[in-house]
Short mmCIF file of C-alpha atoms and ligand atoms in Angstrom, two decimals:
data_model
loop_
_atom_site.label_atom_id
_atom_site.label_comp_id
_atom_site.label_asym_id
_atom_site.label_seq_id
_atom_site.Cartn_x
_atom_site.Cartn_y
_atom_site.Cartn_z
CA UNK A 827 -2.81 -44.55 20.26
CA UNK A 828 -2.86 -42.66 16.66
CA UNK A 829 -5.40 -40.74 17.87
CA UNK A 830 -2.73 -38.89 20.04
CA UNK A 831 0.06 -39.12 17.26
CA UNK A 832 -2.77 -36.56 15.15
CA UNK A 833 -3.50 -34.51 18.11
CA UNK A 834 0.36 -33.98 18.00
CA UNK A 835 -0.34 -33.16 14.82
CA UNK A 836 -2.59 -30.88 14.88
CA UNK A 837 -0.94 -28.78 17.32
CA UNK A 838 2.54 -29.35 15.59
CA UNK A 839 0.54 -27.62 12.06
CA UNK A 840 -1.23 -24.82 14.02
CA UNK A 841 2.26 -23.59 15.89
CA UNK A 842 4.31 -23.97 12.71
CA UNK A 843 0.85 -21.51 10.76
CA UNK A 844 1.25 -18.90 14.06
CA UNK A 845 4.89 -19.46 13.61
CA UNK A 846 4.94 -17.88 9.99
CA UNK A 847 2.59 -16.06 10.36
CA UNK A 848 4.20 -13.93 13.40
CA UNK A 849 7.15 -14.02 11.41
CA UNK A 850 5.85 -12.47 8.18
CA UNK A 851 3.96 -10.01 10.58
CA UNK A 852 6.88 -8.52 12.34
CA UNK A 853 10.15 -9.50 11.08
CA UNK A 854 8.90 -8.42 7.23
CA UNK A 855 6.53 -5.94 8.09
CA UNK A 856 3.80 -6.57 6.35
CA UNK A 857 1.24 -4.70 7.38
CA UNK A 858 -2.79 -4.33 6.57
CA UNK A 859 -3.14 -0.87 5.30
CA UNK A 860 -4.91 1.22 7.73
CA UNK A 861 -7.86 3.89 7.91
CA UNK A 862 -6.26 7.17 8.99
CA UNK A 863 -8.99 9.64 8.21
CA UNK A 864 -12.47 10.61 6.55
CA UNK A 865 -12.51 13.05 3.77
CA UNK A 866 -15.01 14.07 1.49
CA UNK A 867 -14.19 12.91 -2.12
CA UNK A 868 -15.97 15.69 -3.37
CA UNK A 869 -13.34 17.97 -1.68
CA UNK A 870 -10.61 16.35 -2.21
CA UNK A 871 -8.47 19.08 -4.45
CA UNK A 872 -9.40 21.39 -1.52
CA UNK A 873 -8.32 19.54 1.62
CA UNK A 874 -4.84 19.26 2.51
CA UNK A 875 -2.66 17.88 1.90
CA UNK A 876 -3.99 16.75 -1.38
CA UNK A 877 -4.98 20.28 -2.63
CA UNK A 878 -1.06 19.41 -3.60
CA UNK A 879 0.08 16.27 -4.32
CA UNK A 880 3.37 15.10 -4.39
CA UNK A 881 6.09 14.40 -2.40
CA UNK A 882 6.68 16.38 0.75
CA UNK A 883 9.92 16.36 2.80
CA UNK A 884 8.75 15.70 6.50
CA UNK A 885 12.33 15.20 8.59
CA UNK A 886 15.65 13.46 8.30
CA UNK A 887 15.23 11.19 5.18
CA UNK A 888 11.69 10.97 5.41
CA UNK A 889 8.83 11.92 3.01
CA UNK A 890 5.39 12.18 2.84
CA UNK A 891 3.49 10.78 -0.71
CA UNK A 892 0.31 12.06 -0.78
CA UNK A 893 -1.39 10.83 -4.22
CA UNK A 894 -4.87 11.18 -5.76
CA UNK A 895 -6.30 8.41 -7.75
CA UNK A 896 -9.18 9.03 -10.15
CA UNK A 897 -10.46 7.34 -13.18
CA UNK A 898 -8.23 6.39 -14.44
CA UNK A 899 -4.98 7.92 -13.07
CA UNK A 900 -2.98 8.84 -10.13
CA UNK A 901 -1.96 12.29 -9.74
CA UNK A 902 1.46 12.68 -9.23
CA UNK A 903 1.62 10.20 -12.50
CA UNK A 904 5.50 9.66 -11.55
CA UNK A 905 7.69 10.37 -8.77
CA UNK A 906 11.20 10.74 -8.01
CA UNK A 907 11.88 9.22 -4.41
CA UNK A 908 15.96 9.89 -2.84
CA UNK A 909 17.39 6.09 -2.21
CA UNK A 910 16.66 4.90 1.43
CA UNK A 911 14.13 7.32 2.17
CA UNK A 912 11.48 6.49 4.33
CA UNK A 913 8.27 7.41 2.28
CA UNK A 914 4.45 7.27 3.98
CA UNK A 915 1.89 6.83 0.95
CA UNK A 916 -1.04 8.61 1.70
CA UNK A 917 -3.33 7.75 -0.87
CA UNK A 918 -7.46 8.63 -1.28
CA UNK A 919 -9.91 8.74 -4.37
CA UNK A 920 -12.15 11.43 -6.04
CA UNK A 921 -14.53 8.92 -7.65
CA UNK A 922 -14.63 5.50 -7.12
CA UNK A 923 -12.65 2.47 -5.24
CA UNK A 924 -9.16 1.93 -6.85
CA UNK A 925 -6.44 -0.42 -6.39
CA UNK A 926 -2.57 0.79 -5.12
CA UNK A 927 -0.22 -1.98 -5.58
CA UNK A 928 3.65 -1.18 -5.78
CA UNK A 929 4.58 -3.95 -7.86
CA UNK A 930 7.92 -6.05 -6.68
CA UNK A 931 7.15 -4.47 -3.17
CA UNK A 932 4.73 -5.46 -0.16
CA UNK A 933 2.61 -2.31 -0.57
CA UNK A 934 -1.14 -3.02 -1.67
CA UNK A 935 -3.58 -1.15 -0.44
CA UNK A 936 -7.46 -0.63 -1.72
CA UNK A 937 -8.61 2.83 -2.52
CA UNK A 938 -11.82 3.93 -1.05
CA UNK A 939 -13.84 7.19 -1.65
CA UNK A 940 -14.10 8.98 1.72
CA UNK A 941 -10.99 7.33 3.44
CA UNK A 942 -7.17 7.98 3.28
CA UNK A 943 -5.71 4.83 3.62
CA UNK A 944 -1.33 5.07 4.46
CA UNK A 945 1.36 2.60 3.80
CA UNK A 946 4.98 3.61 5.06
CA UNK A 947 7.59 2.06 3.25
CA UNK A 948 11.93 2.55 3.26
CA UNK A 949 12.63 2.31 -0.46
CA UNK A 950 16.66 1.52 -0.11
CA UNK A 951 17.10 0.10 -3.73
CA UNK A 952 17.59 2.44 -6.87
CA UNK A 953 15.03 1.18 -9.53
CA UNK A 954 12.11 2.03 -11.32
CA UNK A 955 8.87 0.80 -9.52
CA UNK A 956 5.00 0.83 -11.36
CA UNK A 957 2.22 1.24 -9.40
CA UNK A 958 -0.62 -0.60 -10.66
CA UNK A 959 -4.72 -0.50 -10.43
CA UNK A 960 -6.11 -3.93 -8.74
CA UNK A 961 -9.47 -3.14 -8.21
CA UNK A 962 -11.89 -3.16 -11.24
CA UNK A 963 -12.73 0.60 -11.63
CA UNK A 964 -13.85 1.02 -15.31
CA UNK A 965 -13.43 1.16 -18.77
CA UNK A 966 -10.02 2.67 -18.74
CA UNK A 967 -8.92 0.03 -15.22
CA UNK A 968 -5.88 -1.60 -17.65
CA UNK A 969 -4.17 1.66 -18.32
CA UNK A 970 -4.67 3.20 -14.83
CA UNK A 971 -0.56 2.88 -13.94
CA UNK A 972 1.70 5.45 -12.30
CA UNK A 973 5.64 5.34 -11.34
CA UNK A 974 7.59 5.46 -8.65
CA UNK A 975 11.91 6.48 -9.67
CA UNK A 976 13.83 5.56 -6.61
CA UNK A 977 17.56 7.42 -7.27
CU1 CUA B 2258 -8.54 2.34 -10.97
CU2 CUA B 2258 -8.84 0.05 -11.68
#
C-alpha cells in the first residue's frame, strides 16, 4: 500500500519539476545563450560587425549590441540603450574566455574565443544596468565591468 502512495509521489515531484521548469522556459524566457557563428579572435577588429562596436539601429525599436570583451574590458565600456528597445547582444572575445552577466537581468552568457555567442533582450525599464565578468580571466577579472544606460 505505501509503496503506491510514493509512486504517487514520485510522479506528483517530477510533473510539478517539468511544470516549473516549462514555465521558467517559455513564459520568462530564459534562454541558454546560443552559438551563432565562428570567428577568428585574431581578426576580430577586422570582421564585421565588430570592426565597430556599438549599438546599431536594425528596425522599428530594435538594436543590435555588438561588444568586444578583452582583458580586461568590454569595448563599448558604456552604452546608452532607448527605453523598450529590443536589443540582441552579440558578444565575442579577442583573448581569452570571459563572463557577460547583466546584473538584475536574466542575461548571462560565457565568452568564448572563436564563437559569437547572442542574447536578445527588451530592456522596458529606465535604469542604469552593470555588466559584470563571471568567468575567472586574470589578474585584472575584478575590475573587468562595463554599463548599460537604459533612457
Ligand atoms: Cu574577463 Cu573575468
Amino acid at each position: 500500500k505505501y509503496e503506491k502512495i510514493w509512486l504517487i509521489f514520485g510522479i506528483g515531484c517530477l510533473f510539478v519539476f517539468l511544470t516549473v521548469l516549462g514555465v521558467s522556459a517559455f513564459a520568462k524566457g530564459n534562454q541558454p545563450p546560443s552559438c551563432l557563428t565562428t570567428i577568428d579572435p585574431e581578426k576580430v577588429d577586422q570582421t564585421p560587425p565588430f570592426n565597430k562596436p556599438g549599438l546599431v539601429k536594425t528596425g522599428n525599436n530594435e538594436y543590435q549590441l555588438n561588444m568586444v570583451a578583452s582583458a580586461f574590458a568590454y569595448t563599448p565600456a558604456q552604452v546608452e540603450i532607448p527605453k523598450g528597445a529590443k536589443v540582441t547582444i552579440n558578444i565575442t572575445t579577442k583573448d581569452v574566455i570571459h563572463g557577460f552577466e547583466v546584473v538584475g537581468t536574466n542575461i548571462n552568457m560565457m565568452v568564448e574565443p572563436g564563437y559569437v555567442n547572442s542574447f536578445t533582450k527588451t530592456f522596458d525599464k529606465t535604469g542604469e544596468y552593470t555588466i559584470l565578468c563571471n568567468e575567472y580571466c586574470g589578474a585584472g577579472h575584478h575590475m573587468m565591468t562595463a554599463r548599460i544606460k537604459v533612457v
